[in-house]
Coordinates of C-alpha atoms in Angstrom, one line a residue:
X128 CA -78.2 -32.9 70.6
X129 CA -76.5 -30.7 68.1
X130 CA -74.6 -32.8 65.2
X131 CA -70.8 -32.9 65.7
X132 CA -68.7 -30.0 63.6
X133 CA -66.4 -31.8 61.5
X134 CA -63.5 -30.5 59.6
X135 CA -64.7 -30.2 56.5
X136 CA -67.9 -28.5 57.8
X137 CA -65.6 -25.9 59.9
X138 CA -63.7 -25.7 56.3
X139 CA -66.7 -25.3 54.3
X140 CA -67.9 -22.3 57.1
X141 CA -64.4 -20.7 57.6
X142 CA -64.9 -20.0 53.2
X143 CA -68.0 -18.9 53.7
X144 CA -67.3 -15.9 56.0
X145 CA -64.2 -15.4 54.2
X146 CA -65.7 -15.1 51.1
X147 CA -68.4 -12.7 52.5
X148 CA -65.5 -10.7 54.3
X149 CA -63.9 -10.5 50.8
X150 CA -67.3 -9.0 49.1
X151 CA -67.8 -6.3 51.8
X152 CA -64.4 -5.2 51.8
X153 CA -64.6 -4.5 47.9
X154 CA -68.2 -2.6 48.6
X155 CA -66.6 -0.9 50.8
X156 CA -63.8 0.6 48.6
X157 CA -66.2 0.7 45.7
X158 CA -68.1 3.3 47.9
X159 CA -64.7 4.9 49.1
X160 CA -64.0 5.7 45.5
X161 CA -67.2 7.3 44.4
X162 CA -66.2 10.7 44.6
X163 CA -68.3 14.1 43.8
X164 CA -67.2 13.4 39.5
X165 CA -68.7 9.8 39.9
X166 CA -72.3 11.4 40.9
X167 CA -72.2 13.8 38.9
X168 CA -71.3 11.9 35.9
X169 CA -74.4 9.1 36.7
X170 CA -76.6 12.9 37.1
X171 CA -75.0 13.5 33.4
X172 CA -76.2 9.9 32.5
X173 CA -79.4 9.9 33.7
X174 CA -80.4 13.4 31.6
X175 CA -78.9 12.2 28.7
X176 CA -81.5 9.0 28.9
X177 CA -84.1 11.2 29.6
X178 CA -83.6 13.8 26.5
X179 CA -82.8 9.9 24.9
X180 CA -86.2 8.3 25.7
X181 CA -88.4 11.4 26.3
X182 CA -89.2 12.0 22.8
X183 CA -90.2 8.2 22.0
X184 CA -92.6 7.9 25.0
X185 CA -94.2 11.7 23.4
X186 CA -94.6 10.6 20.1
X187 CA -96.5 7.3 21.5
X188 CA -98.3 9.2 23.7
X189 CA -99.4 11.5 20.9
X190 CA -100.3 9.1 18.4
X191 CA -103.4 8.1 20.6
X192 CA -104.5 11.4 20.3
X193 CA -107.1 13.5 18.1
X194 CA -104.9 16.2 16.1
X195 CA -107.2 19.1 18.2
X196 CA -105.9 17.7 21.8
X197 CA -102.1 17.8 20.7
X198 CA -101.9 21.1 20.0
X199 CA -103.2 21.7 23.4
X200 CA -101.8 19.5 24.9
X201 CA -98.1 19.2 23.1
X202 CA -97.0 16.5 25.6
X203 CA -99.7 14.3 25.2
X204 CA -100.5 13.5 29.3
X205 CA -104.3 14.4 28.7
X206 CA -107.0 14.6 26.6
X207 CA -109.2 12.4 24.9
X208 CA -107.7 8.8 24.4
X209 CA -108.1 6.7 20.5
X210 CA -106.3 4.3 18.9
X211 CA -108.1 4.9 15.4
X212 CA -105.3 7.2 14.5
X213 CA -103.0 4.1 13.7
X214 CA -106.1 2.7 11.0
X215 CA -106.0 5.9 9.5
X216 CA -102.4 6.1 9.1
X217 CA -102.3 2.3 7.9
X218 CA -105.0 3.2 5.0
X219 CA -103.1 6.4 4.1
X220 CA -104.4 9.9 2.8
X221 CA -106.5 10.8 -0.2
X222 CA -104.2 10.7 -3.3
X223 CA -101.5 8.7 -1.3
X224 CA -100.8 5.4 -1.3
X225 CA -101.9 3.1 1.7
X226 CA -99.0 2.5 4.4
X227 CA -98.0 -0.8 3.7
X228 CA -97.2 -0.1 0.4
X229 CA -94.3 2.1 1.7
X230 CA -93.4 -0.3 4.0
X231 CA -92.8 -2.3 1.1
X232 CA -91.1 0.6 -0.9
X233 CA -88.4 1.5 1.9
X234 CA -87.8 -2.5 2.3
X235 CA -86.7 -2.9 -1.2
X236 CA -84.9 0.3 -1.2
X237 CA -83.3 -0.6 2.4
X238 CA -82.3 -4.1 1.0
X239 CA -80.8 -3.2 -2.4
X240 CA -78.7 -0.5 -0.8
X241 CA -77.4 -2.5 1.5
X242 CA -76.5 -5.3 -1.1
X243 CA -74.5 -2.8 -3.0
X244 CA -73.1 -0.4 -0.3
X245 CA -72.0 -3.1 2.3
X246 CA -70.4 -5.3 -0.8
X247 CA -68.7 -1.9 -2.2
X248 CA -67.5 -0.6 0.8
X249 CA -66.4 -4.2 1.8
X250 CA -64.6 -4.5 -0.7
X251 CA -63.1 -1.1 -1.2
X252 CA -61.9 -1.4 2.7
X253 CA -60.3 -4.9 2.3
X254 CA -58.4 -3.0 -0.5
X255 CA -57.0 -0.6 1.9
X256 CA -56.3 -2.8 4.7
X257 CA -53.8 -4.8 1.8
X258 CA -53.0 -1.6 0.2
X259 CA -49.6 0.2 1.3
X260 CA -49.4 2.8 4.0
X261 CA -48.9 5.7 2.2
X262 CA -51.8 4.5 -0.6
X263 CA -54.5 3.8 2.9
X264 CA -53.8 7.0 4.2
X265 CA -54.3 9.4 1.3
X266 CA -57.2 7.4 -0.2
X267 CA -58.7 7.1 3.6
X268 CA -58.2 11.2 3.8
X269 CA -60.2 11.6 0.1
X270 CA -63.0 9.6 1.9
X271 CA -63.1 11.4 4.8
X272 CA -63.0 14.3 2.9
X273 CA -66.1 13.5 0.9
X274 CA -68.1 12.5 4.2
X275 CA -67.5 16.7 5.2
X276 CA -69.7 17.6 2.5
X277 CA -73.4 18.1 3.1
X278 CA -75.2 15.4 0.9
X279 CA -78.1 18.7 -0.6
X280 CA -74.9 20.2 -2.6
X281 CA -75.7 16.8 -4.6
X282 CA -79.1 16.6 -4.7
X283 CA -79.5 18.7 -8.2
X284 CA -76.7 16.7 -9.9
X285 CA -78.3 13.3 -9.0
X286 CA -81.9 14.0 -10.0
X287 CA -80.2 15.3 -13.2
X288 CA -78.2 12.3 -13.7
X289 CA -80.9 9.5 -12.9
X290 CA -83.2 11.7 -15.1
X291 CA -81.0 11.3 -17.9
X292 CA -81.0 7.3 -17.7
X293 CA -84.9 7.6 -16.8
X294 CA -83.9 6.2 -13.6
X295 CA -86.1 8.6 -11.2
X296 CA -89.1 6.8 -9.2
X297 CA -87.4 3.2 -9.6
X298 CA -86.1 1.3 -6.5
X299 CA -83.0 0.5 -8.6
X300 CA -81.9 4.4 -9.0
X301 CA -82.9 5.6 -5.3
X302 CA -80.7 2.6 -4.0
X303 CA -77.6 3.5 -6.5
X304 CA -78.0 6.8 -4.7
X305 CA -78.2 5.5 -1.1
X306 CA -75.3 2.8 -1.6
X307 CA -73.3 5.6 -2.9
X308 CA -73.3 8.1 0.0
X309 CA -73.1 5.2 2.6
X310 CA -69.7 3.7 0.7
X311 CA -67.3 5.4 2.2
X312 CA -68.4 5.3 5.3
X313 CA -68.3 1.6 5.2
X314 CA -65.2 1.3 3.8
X315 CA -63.4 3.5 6.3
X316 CA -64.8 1.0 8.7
X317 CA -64.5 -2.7 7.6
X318 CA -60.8 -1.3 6.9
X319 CA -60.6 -1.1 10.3
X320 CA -62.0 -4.4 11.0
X321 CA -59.7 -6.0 8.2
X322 CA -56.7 -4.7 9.3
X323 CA -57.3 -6.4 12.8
X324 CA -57.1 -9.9 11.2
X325 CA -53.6 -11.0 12.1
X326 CA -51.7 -11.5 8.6
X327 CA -50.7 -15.0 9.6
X328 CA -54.5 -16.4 8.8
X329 CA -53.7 -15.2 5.5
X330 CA -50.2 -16.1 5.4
X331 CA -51.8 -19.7 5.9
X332 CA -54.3 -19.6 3.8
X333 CA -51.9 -18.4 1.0
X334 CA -50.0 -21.6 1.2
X335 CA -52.9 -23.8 1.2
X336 CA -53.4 -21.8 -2.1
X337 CA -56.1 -19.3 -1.7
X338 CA -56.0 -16.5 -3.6
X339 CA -56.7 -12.8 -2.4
X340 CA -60.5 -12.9 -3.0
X341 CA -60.4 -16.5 -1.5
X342 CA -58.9 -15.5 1.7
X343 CA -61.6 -12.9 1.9
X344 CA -64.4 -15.2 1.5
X345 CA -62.8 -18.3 3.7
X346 CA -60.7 -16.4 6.1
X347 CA -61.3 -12.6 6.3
X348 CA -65.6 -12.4 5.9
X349 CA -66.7 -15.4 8.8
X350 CA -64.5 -13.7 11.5
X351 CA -65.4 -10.3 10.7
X352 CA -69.5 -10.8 11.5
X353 CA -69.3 -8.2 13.6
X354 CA -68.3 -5.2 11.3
X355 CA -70.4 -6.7 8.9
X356 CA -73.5 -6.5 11.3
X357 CA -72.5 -2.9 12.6
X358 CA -72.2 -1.1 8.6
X359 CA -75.5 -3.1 7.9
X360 CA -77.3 -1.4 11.2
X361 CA -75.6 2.0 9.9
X362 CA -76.7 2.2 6.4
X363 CA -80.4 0.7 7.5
X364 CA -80.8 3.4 9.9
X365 CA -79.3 5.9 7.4
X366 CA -81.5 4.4 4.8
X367 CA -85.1 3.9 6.8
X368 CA -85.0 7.9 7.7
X369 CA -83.7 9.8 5.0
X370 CA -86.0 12.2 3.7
X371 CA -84.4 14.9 1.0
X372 CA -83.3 13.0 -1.5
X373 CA -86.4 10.7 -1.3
X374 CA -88.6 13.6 -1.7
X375 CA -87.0 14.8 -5.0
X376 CA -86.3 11.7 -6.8
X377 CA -89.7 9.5 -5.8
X378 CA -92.7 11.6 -6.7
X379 CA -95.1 8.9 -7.4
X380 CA -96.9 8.0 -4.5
X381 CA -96.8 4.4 -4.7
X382 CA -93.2 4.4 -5.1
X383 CA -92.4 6.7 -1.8
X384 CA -90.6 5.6 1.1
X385 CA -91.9 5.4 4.7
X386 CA -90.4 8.3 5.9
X387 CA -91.2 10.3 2.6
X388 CA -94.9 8.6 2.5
X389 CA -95.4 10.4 6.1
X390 CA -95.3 13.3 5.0
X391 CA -98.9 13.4 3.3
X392 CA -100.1 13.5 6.6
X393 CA -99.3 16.7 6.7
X394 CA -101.1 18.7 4.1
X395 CA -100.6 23.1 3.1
X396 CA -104.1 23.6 4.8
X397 CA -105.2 20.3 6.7
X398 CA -102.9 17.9 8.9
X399 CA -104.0 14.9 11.0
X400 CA -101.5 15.2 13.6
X401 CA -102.7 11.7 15.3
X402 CA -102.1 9.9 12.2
X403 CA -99.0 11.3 11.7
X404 CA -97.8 10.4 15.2
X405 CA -99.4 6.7 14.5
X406 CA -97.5 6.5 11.3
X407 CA -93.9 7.7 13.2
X408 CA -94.4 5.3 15.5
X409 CA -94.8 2.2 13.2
X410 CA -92.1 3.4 11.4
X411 CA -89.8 3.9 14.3
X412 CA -90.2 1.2 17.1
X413 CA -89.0 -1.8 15.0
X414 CA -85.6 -0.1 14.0
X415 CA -85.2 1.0 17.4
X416 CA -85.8 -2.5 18.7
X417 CA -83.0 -4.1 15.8
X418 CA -80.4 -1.1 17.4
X419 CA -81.1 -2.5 21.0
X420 CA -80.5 -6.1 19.7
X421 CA -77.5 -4.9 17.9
X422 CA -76.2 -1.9 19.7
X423 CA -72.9 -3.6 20.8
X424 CA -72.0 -4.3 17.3
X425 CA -72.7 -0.3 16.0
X426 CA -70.7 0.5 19.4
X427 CA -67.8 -1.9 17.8
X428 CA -67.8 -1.0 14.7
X429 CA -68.3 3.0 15.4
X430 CA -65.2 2.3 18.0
X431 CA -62.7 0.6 15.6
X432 CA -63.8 3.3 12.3
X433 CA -62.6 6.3 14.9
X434 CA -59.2 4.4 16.2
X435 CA -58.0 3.1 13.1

């Protein structure tokens, strides 16, 4: 015998298939709606990813590789497999330093920049978002107009300032240098992000008697983690991968950077091409692992610097 249907278990069924109804209808018009654009926008998407992750997944595949079988084989889907290239890229060149000692280099360089550029520019946008209209604007347009020039016209100048104050091959001049460029950037940012705190939280915090630099430390700074997190991503990427300037002013080997330090690899007459690829892949995977952790932060940030 087959239980007795009760009301509750006719309601409970009766919601069910509505509820599936429901879903199929709006699968239905989902499907409706894809039109030719909506394929050939996901076809965009999909080559975009691919010219995105191609080059990672080649320069993995040819750090395992002897420097004779990348050059004939550029893509790295054959020849001889070893993984000794990364120990020889971890103990260095002849007349280089080993790698972790620019590890070491560009972390100290990475984390004093950052101190001074993200507290500068913080504090330079937080003066705009207070600042008058007129006063934003035309200091905003002086930033901008400094981030149109290329960063070489200043290469001479700086090497012949940080020379004068015997400042060249120190972490400490390198990362006056890097905070510097990265400045305005940041501050055309976190103005953004400061000028989307609703004047009323300071308002308040006026009358409990907070002052202006106050407010920015109690009110302003813990609900603006965000654009604090996306400048920081910026400026280490910016930071972890330049190469002209490092060149130029850090001509000791033990006091290169990573990126600069990989360039001994490859020699006038001689390159080790596997060791270089080892080297680019130590150097790159654990940045590209903090974007993907962080990525809707830069998104955020990026977003509100181009509205604003």
């Amino acid at each position: 015998m087959t239980a007795p249907t009760t009301p509750a278990r006719l309601a409970k069924t009766r919601t069910a298939d509505m509820a599936a109804d429901a879903h199929r209808h709006r699968r239905q018009r989902r499907l409706r709606r894809r039109g030719p654009l909506w394929y050939l926008g996901y076809l965009l998407l999909l080559v975009w990813t691919l010219i995105t992750v191609v080059p990672f997944l080649s320069m993995l595949l040819l750090s395992l590789h002897p420097t004779a079988d990348i050059y004939a084989h550029p893509l790295g889907l054959s020849g001889r497999w070893m993984l000794s290239n990364y120990s020889t890229a971890w103990r260095g060149t002849v007349g280089g330093a080993p790698l972790p000692t620019y590890i070491v280099n560009s972390l100290l360089i990475t984390l004093c920049s950052l101190a001074i550029g993200v507290t500068c520019g913080s504090l330079a946008g937080y003066g705009l978002a207070r600042a008058t209209r007129a006063l934003s604007g035309a200091v905003s347009r002086i930033m901008v107009l400094a981030l149109s020039i290329p960063l070489i016209v200043a290469l001479i100048p700086t090497f012949e300032i940080l020379g004068r104050y015997r400042l060249l091959n120190s972490v400490l001049g390198i990362s006056l240098v890097y905070a510097a460029f990265m400045t305005p950037t940041i501050a055309l940012i976190m103005r953004s992000v400061f000028a989307a705190v609703p004047r009323e939280l300071l308002e308040a915090a006026k009358i409990d008697g907070c002052g202006e630099f106050a407010a920015l430390l109690r009110v302003v700074l813990p609900i603006s983690k965000g654009g604090f997190i996306s400048v920081s991503m910026l400026g280490l990427i910016f930071v972890w991968s330049e190469v002209q300037f490092g060149v130029v002013l850090l001509t000791r080997p033990q006091n290169r950077t990573l990126s600069v330090g990989l360039l001994s690899f490859q020699g006038q007459f001689v390159s080790d091409q596997g060791a270089f690829f080892a080297g680019l892949t130590i150097a790159t995977f654990p940045i590209v692992i903090l974007f993907l952790i962080f990525q809707r932060y830069v998104t955020n940030g990026i977003t509100l610097g181009a509205l604003k």
